[in-house]
Short mmCIF file of N, CA and C in Angstrom, two decimals:
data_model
loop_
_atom_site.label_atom_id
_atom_site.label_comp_id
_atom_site.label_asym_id
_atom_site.label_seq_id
_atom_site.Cartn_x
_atom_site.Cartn_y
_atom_site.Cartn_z
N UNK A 1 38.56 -84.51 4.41
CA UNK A 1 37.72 -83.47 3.85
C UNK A 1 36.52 -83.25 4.78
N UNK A 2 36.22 -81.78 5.24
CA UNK A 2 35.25 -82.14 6.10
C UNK A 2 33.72 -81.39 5.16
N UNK A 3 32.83 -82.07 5.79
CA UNK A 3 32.02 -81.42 4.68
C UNK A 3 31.09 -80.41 5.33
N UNK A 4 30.90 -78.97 4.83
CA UNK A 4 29.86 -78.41 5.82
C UNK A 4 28.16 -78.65 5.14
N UNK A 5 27.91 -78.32 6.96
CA UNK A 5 26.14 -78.13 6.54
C UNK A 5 25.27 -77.12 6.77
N UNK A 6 24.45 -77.33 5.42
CA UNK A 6 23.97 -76.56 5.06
C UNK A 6 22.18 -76.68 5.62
N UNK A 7 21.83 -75.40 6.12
CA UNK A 7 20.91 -75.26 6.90
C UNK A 7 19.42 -74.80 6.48
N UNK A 8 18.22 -75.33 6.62
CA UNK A 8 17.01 -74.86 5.62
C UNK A 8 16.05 -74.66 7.36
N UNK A 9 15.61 -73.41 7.05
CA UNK A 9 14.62 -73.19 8.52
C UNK A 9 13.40 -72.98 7.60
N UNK A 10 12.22 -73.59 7.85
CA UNK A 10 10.77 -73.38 7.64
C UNK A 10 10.21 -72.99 8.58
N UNK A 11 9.66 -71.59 8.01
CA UNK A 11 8.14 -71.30 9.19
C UNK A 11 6.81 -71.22 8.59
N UNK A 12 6.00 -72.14 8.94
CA UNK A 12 4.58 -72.31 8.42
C UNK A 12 4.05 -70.84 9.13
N UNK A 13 2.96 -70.30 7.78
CA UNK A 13 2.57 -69.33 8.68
C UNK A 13 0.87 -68.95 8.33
N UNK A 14 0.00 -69.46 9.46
CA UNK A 14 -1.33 -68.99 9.36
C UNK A 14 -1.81 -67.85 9.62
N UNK A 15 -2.06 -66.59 9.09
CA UNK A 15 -2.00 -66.06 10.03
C UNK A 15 -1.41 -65.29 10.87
N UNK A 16 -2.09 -64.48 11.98
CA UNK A 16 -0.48 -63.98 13.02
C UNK A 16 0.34 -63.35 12.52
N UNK A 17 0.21 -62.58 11.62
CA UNK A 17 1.28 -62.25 10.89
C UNK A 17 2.25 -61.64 11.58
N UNK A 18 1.39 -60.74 12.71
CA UNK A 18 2.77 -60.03 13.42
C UNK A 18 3.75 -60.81 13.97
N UNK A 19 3.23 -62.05 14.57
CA UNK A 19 4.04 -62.68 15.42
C UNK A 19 5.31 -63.01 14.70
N UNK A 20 4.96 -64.01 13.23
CA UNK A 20 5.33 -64.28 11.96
C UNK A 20 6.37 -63.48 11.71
N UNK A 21 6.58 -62.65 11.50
CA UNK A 21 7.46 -61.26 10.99
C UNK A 21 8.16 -61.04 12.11
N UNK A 22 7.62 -61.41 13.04
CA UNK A 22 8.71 -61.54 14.38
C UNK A 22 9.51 -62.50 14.65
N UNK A 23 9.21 -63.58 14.29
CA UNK A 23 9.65 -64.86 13.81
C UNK A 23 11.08 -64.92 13.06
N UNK A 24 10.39 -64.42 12.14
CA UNK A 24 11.43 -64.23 10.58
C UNK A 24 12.73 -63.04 10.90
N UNK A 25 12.18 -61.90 11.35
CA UNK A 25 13.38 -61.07 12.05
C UNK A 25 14.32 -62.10 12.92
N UNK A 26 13.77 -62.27 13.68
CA UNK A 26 14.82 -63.39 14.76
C UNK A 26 15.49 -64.72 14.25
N UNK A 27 14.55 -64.89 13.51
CA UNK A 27 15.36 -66.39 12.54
C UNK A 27 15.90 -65.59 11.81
N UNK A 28 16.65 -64.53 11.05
CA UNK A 28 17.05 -64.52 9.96
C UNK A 28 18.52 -63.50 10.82
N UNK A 29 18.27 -62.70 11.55
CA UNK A 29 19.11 -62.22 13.02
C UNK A 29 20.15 -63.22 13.31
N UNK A 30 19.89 -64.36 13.81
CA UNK A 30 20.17 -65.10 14.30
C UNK A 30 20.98 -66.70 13.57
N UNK A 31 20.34 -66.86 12.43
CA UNK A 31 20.83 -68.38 11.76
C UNK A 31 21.97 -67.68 10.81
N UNK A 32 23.10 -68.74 10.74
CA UNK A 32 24.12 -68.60 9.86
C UNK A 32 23.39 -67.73 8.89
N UNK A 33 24.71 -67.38 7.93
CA UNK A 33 24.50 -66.35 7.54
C UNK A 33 24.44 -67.28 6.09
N UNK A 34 24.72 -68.50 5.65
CA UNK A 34 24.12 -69.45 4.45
C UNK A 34 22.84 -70.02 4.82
N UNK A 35 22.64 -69.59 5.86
CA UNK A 35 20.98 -70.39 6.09
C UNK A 35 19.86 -69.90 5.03
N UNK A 36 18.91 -71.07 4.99
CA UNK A 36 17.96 -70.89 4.20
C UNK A 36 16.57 -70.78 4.64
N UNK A 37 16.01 -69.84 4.72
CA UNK A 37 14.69 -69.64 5.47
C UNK A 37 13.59 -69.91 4.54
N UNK A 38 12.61 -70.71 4.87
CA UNK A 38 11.27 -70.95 3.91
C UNK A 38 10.17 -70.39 4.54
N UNK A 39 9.23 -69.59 4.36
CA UNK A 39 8.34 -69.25 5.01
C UNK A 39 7.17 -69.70 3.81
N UNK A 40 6.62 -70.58 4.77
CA UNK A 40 4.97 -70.90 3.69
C UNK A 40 3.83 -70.97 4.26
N UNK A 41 2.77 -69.92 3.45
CA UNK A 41 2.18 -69.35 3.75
C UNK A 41 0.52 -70.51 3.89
N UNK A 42 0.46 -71.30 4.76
CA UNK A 42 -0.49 -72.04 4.61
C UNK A 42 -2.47 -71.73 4.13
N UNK A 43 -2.54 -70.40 2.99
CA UNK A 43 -3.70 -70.09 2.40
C UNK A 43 -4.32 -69.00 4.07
N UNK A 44 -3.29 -68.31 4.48
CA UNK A 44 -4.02 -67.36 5.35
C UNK A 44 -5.35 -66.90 4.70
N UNK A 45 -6.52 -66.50 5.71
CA UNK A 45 -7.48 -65.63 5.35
C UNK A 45 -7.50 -64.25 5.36
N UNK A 46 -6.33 -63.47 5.45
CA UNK A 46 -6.24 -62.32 6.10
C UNK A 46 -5.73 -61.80 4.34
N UNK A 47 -4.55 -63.17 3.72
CA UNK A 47 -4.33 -62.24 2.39
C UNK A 47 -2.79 -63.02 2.44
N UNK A 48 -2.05 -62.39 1.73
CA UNK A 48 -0.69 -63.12 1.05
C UNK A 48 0.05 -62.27 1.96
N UNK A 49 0.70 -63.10 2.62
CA UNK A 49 1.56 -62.87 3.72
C UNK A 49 2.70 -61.91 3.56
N UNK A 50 3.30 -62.08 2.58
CA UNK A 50 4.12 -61.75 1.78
C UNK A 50 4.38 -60.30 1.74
N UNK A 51 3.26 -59.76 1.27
CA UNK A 51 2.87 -58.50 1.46
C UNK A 51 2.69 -57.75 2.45
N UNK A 52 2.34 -58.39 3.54
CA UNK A 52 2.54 -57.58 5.13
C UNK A 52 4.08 -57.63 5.37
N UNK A 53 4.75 -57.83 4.93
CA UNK A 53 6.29 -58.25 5.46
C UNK A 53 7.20 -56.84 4.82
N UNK A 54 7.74 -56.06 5.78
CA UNK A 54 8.74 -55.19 4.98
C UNK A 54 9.33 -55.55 3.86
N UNK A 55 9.98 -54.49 3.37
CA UNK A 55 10.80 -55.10 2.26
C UNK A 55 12.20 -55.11 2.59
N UNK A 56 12.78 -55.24 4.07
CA UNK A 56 13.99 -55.25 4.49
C UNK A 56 13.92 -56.96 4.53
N UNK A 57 12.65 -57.81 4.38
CA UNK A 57 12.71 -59.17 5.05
C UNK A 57 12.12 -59.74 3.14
N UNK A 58 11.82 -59.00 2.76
CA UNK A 58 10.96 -59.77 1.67
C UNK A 58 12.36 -59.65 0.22
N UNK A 59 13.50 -58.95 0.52
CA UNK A 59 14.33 -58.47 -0.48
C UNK A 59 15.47 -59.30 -0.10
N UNK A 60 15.75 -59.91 1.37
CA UNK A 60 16.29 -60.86 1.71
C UNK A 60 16.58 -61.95 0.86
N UNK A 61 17.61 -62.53 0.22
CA UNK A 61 17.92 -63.52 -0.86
C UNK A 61 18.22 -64.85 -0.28
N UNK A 62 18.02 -64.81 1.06
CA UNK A 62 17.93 -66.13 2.00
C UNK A 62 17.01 -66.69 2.44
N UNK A 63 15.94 -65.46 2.22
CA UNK A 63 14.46 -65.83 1.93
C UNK A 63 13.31 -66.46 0.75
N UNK A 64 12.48 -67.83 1.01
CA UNK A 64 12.12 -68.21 -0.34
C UNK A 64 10.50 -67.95 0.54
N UNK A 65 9.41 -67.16 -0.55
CA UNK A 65 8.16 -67.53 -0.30
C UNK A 65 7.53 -68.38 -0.76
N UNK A 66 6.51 -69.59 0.06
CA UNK A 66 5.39 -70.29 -0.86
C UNK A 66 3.92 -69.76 0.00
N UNK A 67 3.16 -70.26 -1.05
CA UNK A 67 1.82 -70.62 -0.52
C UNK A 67 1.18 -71.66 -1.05
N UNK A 68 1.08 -72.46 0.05
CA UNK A 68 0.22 -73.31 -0.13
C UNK A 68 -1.18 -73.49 -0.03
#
């Protein structure tokens, strides 16, 4: 029996948002298509990250938001 694995990508994000969202396009482009992307939002000062992010990336169901 072989067993598959299953994949969790975190991107901490201060900040930067553009870069961030550039980030997340390319990680989410790119990783299996069961991958699990975490993006957490380490208390940016700019505002909830979340909200700068299209809704082509934020409607994504492979996507989980936190803030910490």
């Amino acid at each position: 029996m072989k067993l598959k694995t299953r994949v969790s990508i975190v991107v901490p994000v201060y900040g930067a948002f553009d870069e961030a969202k550039l980030c997340i396009e390319r990680v989410l482009r790119f990783a299996p298509a069961d991958a699990s992307v975490r993006v957490i939002d380490d208390c940016s000062p700019e505002g909830i990250f979340e909200m700068w992010l299209p809704g082509s990336i934020r409607n994504d169901n492979r996507v989980v938001f936190s803030r910490n």
